[in-house]
PDB file of C-alpha atoms in Angstrom:
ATOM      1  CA  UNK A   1      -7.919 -13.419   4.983  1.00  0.00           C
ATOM      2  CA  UNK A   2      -7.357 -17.211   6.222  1.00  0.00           C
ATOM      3  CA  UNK A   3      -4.169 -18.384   4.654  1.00  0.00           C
ATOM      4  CA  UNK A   4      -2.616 -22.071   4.174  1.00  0.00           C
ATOM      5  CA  UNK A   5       1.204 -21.947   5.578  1.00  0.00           C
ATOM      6  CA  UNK A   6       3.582 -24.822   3.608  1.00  0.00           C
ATOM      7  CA  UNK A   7       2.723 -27.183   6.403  1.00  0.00           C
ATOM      8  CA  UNK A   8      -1.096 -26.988   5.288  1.00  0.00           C
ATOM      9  CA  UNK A   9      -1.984 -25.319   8.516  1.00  0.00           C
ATOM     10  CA  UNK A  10      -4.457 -22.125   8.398  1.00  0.00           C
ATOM     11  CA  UNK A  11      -4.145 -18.940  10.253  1.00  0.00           C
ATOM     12  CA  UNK A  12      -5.848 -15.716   9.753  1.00  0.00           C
ATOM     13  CA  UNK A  13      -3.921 -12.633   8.746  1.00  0.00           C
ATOM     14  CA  UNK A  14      -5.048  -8.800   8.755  1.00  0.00           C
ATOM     15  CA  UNK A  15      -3.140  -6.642   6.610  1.00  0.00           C
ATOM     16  CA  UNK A  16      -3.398  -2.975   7.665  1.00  0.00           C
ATOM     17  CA  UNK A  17      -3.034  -0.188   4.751  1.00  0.00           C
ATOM     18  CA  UNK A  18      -2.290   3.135   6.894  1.00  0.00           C
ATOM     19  CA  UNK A  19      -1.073   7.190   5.531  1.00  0.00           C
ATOM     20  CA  UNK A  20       1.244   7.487   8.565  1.00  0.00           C
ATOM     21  CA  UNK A  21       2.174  10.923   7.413  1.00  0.00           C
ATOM     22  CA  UNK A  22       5.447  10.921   9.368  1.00  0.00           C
ATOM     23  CA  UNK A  23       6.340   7.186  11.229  1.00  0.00           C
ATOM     24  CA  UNK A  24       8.992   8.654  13.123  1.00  0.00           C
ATOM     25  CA  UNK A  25       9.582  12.355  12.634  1.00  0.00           C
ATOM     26  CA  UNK A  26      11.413  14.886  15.527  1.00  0.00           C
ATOM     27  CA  UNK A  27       9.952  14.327  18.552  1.00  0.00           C
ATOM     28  CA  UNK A  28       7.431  11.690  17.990  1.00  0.00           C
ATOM     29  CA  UNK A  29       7.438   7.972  16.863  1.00  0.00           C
ATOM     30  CA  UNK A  30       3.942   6.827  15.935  1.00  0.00           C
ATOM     31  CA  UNK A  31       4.833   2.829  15.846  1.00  0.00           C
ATOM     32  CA  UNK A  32       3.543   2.462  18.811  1.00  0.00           C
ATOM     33  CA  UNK A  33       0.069   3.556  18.324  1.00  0.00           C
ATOM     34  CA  UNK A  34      -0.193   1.457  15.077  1.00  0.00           C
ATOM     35  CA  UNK A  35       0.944  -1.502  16.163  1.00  0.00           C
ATOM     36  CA  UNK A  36      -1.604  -1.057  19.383  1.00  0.00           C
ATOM     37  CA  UNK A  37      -4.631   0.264  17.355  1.00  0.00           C
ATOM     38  CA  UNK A  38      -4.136  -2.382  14.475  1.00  0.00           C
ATOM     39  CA  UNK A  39      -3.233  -5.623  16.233  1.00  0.00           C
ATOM     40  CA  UNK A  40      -6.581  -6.476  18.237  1.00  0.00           C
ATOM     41  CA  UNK A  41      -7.551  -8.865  15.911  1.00  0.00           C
ATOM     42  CA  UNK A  42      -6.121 -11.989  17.163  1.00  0.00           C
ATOM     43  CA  UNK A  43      -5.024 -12.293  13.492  1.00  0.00           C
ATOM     44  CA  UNK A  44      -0.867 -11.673  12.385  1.00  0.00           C
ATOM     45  CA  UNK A  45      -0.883  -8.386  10.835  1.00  0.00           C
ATOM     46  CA  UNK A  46       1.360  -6.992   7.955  1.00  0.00           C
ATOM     47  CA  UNK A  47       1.261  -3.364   8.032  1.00  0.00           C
ATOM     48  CA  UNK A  48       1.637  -1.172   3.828  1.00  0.00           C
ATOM     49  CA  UNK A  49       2.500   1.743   5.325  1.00  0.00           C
ATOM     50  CA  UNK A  50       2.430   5.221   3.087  1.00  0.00           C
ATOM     51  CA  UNK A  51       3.544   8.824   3.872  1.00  0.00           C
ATOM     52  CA  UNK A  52       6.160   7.055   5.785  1.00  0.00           C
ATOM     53  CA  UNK A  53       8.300  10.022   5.739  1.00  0.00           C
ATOM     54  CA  UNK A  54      11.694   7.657   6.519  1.00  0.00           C
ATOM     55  CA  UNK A  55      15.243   8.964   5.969  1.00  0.00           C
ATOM     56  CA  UNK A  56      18.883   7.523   6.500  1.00  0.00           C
ATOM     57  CA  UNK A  57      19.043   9.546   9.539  1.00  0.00           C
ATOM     58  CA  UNK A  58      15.909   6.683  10.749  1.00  0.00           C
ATOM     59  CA  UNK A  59      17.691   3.614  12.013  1.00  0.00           C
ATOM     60  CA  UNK A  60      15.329   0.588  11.014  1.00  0.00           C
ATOM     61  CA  UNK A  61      16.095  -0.567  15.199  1.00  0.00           C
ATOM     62  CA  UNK A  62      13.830   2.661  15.767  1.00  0.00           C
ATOM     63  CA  UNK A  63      10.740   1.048  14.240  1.00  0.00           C
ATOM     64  CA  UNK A  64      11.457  -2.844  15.183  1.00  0.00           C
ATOM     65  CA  UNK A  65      11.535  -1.707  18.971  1.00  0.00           C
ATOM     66  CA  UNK A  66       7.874  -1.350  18.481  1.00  0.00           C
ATOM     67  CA  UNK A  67       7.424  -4.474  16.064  1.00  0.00           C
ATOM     68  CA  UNK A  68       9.358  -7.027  17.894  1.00  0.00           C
ATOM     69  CA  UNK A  69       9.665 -10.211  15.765  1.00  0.00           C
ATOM     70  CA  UNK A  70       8.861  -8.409  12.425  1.00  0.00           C
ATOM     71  CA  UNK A  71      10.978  -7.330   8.943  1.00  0.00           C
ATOM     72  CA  UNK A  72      10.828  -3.867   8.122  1.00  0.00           C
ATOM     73  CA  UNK A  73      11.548  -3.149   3.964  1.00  0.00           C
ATOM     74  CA  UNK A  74      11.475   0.468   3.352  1.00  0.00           C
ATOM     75  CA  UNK A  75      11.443   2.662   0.514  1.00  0.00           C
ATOM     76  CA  UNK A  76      12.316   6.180   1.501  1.00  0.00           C
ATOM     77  CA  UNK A  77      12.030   9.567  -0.406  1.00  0.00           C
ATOM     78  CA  UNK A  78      15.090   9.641  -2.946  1.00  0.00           C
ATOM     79  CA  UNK A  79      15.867  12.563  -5.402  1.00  0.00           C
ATOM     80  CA  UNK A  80      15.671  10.689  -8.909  1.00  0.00           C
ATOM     81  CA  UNK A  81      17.667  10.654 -11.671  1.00  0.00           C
ATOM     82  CA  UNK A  82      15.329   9.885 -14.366  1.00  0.00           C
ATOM     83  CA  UNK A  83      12.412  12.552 -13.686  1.00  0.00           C
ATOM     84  CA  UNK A  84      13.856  15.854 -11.907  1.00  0.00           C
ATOM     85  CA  UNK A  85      10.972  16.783  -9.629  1.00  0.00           C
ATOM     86  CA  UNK A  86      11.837  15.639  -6.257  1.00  0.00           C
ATOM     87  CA  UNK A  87       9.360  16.850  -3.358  1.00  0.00           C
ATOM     88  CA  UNK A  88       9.827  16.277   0.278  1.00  0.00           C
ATOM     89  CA  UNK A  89       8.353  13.052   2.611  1.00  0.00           C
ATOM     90  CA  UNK A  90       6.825  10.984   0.869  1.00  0.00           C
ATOM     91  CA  UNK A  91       7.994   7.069   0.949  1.00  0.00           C
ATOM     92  CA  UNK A  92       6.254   3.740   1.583  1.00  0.00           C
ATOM     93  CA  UNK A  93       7.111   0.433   3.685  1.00  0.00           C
ATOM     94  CA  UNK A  94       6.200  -3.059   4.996  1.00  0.00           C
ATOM     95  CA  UNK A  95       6.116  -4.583   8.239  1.00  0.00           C
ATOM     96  CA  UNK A  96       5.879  -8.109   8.158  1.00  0.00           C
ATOM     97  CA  UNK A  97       5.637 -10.957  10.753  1.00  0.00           C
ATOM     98  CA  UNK A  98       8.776 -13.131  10.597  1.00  0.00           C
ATOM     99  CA  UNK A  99       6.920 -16.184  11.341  1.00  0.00           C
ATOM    100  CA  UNK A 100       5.268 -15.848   7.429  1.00  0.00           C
ATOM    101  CA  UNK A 101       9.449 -15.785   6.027  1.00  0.00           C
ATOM    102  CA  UNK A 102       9.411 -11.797   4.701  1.00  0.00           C
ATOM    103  CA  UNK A 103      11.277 -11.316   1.962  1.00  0.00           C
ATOM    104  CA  UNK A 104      12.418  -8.547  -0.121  1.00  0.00           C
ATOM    105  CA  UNK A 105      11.568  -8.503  -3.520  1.00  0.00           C
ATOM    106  CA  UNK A 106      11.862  -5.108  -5.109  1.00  0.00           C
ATOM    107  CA  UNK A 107      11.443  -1.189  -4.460  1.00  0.00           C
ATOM    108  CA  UNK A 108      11.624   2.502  -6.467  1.00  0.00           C
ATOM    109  CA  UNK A 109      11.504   6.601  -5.598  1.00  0.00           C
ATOM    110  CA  UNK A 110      10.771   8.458  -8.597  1.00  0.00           C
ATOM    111  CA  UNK A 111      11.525  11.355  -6.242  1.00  0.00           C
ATOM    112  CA  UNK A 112       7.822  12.103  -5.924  1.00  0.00           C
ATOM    113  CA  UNK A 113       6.211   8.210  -6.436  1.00  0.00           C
ATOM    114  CA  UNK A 114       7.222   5.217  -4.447  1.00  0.00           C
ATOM    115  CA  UNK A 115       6.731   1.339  -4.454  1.00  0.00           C
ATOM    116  CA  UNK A 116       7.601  -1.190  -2.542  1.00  0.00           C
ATOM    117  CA  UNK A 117       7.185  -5.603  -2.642  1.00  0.00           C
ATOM    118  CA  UNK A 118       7.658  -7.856  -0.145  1.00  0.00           C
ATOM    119  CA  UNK A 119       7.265 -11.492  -0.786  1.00  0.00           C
ATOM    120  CA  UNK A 120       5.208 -13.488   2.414  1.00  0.00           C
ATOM    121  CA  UNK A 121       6.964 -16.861   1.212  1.00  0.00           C
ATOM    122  CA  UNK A 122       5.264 -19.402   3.709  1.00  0.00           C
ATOM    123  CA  UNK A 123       1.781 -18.461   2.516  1.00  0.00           C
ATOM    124  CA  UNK A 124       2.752 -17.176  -1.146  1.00  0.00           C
ATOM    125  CA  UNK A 125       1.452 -13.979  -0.595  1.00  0.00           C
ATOM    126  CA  UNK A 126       3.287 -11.388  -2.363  1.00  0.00           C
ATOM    127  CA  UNK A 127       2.272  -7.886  -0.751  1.00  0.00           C
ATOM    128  CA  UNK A 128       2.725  -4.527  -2.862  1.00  0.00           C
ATOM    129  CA  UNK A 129       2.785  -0.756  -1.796  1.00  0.00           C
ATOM    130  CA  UNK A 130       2.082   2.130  -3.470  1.00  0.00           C
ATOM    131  CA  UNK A 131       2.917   6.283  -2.650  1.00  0.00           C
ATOM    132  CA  UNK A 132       1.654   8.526  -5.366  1.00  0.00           C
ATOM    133  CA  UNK A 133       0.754  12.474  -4.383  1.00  0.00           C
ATOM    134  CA  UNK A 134      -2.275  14.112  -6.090  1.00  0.00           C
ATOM    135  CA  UNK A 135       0.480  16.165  -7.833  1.00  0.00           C
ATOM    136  CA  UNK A 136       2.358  13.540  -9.767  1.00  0.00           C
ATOM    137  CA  UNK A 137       2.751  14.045 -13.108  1.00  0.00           C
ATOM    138  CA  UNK A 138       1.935  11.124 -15.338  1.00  0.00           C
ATOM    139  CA  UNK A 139       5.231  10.437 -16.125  1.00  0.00           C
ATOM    140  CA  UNK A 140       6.476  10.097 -12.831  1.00  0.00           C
ATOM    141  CA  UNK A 141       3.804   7.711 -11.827  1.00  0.00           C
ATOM    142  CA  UNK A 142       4.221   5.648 -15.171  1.00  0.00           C
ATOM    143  CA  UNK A 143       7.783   4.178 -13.920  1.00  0.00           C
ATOM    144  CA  UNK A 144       6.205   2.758 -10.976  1.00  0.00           C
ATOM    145  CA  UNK A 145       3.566   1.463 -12.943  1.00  0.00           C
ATOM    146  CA  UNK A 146       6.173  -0.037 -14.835  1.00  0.00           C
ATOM    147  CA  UNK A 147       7.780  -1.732 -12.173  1.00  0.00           C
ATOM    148  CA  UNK A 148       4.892  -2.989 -11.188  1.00  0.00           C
ATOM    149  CA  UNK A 149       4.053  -4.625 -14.195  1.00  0.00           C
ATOM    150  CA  UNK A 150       7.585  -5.807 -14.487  1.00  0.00           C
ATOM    151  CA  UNK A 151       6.825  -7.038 -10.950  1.00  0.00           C
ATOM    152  CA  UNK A 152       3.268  -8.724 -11.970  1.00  0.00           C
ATOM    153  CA  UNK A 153       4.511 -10.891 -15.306  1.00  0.00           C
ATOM    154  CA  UNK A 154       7.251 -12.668 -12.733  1.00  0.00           C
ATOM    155  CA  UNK A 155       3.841 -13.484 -10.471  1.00  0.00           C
ATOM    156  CA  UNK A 156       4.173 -17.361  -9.946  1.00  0.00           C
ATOM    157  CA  UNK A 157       0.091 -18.935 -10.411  1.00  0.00           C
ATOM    158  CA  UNK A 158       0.023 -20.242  -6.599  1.00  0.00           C
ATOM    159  CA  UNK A 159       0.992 -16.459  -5.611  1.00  0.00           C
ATOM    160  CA  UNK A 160      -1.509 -14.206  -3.792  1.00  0.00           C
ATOM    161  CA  UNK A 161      -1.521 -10.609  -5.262  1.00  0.00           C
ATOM    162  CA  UNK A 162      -2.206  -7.907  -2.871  1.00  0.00           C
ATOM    163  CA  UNK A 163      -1.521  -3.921  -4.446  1.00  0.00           C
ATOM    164  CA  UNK A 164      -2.302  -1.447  -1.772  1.00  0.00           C
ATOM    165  CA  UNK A 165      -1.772   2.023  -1.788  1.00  0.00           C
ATOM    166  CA  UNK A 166      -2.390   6.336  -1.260  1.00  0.00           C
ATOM    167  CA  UNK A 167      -3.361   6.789  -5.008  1.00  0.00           C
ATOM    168  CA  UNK A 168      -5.075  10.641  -4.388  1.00  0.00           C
ATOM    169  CA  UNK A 169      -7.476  10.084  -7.168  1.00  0.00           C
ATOM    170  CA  UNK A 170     -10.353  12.606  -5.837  1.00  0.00           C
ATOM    171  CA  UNK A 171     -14.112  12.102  -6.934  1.00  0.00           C
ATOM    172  CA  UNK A 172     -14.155  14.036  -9.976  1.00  0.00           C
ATOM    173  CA  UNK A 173     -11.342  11.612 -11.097  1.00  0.00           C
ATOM    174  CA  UNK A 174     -12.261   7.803  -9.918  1.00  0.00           C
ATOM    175  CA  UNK A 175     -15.209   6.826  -7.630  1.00  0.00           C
ATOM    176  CA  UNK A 176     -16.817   3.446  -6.529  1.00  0.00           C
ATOM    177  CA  UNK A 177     -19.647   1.756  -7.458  1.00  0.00           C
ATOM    178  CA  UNK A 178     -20.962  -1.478  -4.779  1.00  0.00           C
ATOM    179  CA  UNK A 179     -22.096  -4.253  -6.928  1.00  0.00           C
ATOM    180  CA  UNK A 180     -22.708  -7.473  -6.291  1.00  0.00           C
ATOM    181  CA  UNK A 181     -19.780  -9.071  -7.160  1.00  0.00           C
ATOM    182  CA  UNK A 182     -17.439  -6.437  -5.401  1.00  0.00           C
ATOM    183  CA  UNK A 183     -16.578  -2.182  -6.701  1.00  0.00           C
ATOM    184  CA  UNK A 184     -16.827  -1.167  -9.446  1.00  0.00           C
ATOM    185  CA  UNK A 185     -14.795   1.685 -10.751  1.00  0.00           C
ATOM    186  CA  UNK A 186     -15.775   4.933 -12.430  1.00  0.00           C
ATOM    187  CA  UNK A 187     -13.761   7.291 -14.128  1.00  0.00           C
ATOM    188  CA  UNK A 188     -14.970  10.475 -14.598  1.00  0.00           C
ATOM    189  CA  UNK A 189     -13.756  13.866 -16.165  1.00  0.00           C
ATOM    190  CA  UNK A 190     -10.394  15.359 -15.293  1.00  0.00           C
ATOM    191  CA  UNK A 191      -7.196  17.030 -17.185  1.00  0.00           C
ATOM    192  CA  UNK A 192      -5.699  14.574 -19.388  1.00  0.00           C
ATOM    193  CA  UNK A 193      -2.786  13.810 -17.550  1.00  0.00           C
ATOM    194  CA  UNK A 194      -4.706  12.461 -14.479  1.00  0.00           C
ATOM    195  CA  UNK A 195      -7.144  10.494 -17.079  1.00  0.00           C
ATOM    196  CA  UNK A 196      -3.678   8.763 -18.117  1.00  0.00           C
ATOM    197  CA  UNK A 197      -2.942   8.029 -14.938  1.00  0.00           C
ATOM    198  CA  UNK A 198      -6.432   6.570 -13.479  1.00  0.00           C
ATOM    199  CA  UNK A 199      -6.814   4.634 -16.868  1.00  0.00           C
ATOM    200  CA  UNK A 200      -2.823   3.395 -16.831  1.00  0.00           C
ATOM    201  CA  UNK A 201      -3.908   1.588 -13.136  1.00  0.00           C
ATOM    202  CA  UNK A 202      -7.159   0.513 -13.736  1.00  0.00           C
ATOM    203  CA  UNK A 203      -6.193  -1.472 -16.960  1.00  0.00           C
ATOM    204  CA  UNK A 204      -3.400  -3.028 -15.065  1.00  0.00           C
ATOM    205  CA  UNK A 205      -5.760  -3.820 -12.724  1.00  0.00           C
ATOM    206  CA  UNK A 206      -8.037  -5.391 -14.927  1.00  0.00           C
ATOM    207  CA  UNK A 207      -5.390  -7.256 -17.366  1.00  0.00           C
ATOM    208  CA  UNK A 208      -4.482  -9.002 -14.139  1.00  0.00           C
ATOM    209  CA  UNK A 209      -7.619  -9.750 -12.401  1.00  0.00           C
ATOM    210  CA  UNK A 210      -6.977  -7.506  -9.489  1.00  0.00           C
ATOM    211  CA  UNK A 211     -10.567  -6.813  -7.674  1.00  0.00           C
ATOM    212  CA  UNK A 212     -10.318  -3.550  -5.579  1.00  0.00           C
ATOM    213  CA  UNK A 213     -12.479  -3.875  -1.756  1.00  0.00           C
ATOM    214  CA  UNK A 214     -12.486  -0.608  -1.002  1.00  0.00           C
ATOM    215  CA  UNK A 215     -15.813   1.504  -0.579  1.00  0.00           C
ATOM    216  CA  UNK A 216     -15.194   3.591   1.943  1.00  0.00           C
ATOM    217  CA  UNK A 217     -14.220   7.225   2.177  1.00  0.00           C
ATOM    218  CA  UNK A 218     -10.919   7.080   3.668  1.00  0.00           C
ATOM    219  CA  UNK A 219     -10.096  10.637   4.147  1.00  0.00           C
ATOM    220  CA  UNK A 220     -13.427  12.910   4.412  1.00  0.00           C
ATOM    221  CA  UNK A 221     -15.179  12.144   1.660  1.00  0.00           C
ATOM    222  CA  UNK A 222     -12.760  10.818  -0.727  1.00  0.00           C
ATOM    223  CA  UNK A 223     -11.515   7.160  -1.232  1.00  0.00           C
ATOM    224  CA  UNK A 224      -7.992   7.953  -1.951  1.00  0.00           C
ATOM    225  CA  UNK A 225      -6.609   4.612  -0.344  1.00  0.00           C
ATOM    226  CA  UNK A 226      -7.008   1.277  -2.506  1.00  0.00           C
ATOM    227  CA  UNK A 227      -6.630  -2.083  -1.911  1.00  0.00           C
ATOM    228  CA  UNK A 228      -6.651  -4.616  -4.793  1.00  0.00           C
ATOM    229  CA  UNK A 229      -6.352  -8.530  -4.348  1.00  0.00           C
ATOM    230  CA  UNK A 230      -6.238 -11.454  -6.847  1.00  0.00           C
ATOM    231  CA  UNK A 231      -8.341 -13.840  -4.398  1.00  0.00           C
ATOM    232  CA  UNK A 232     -11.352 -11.584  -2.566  1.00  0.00           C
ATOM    233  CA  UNK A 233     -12.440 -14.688  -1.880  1.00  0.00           C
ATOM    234  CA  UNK A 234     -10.531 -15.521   1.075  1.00  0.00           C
ATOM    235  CA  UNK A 235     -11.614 -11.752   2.224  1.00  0.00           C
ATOM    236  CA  UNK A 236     -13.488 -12.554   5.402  1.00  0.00           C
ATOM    237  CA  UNK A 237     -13.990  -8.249   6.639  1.00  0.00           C
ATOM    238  CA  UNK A 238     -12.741  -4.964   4.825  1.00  0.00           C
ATOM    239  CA  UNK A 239     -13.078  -2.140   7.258  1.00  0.00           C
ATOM    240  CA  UNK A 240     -12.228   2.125   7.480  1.00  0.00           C
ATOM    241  CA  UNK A 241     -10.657   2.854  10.787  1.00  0.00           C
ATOM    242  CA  UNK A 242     -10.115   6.609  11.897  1.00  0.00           C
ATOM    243  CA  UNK A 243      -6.770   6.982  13.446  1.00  0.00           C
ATOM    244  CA  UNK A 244      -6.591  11.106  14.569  1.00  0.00           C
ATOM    245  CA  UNK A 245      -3.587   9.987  16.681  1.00  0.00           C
ATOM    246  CA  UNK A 246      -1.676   8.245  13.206  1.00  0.00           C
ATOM    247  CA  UNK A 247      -3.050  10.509  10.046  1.00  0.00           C
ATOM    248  CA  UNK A 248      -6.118  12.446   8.533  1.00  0.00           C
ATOM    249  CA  UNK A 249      -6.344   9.445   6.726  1.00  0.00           C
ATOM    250  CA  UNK A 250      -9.139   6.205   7.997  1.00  0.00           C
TER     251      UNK A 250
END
């Protein structure tokens, strides 16, 4: 998308969605590879990264080596207090160019969900992650919907929405229809915890105007990773990269 900085200047930016299923786990640090396979564009990208797998034994100098000139806000795997069901990995983050003024604005484990938002304050772009395995329980992925709306009614008007995330709603739960005026979504049969779940997002989605570009499979044939934006105008390419080196996720 082309974006208007404060000064009224334009300049493209990409923003990258990736499963990194592990960004820097024993032995191997896979910054490198994103930052070479997603920056060809000639645009500034910002990076919602899921799967990030991040600990306090991950020193945030570990990942900026790779990103020099960026902010890194993380939101790593945490046991939680309010829903006991804690599972291993797991976590989101954001990599954002400094130039566009990064700032934090909120994150939250469940101990099996995560989000993360990072306000982009010199083109009002407010940029939203989103980790939720295929085995959450509705509950658990009900306080980060929560936050998120919490989030969404503190939305100034001039402000950009962008939600992306790893949702893991298979086929037989949520699929994509390409209309005209951008996808449209399906629900379809599933138990009635997942139904919550599916119909929870999507009406968030919907109360506030969210349009989701996604169309793609993005791992085999499944389009488990969404992108929603409040201005798909500005949208000038949406495109499914496969990265064997990063994830089984395009």
């Amino acid at each position: 998308p082309d974006h208007a900085a404060a000064d009224g200047s334009t300049n493209p930016i990409s923003i990258s969605l990736l499963n990194c299923q592990g960004l820097v786990t024993k032995g191997k640090n896979k910054c490198n590879f994103i930052y070479d396979e997603t920056s060809q564009s000639g645009a500034d990208p910002v990076f919602a990264l899921t799967e990030s797998w991040l600990h306090e034994g991950v020193l945030d100098a570990e990942i900026l080596h790779y990103f020099q000139d960026y902010c890194l806000f993380r939101c790593d795997r945490k046991s939680s207090e309010t829903v006991h069901e804690t599972k291993k990995h797991g976590g989101c983050c954001i990599l954002a160019p400094n130039r566009l003024a990064p700032k934090p604005v909120f994150s939250l484990s469940t101990g099996t969900c995560e989000i993360i938002a990072a306000s982009l304050s010199k083109i009002k772009v407010l940029v939203i992650a989103i980790y939720r395995p295929g085995s959450a329980t509705h509950a658990n992925f009900s306080l980060i919907l929560q936050k998120l709306r919490h989030c969404l009614e503190q939305v100034k008007d001039e402000q950009e929405i962008w939600l992306l995330g790893d949702f893991n709603f298979p086929p037989r739960l949520l699929t994509w229809h390409n209309a005209e005026n951008g996808p449209i979504p399906i629900a379809s049969s599933g138990n009635t915890e997942e139904k919550a779940s599916v119909s929870a997002l999507l009406e968030l989605a919907q109360e506030y105007f969210l349009q989701q570009l996604v169309t793609e499979p993005t791992r085999k044939e499944h389009i488990l990773d969404l992108v929603f934006t409040s201005n798909d105008t500005i949208v000038k390419n949406v495109k499914v990269s496969r990265l064997p080196k990063i994830s089984d996720h395009d």
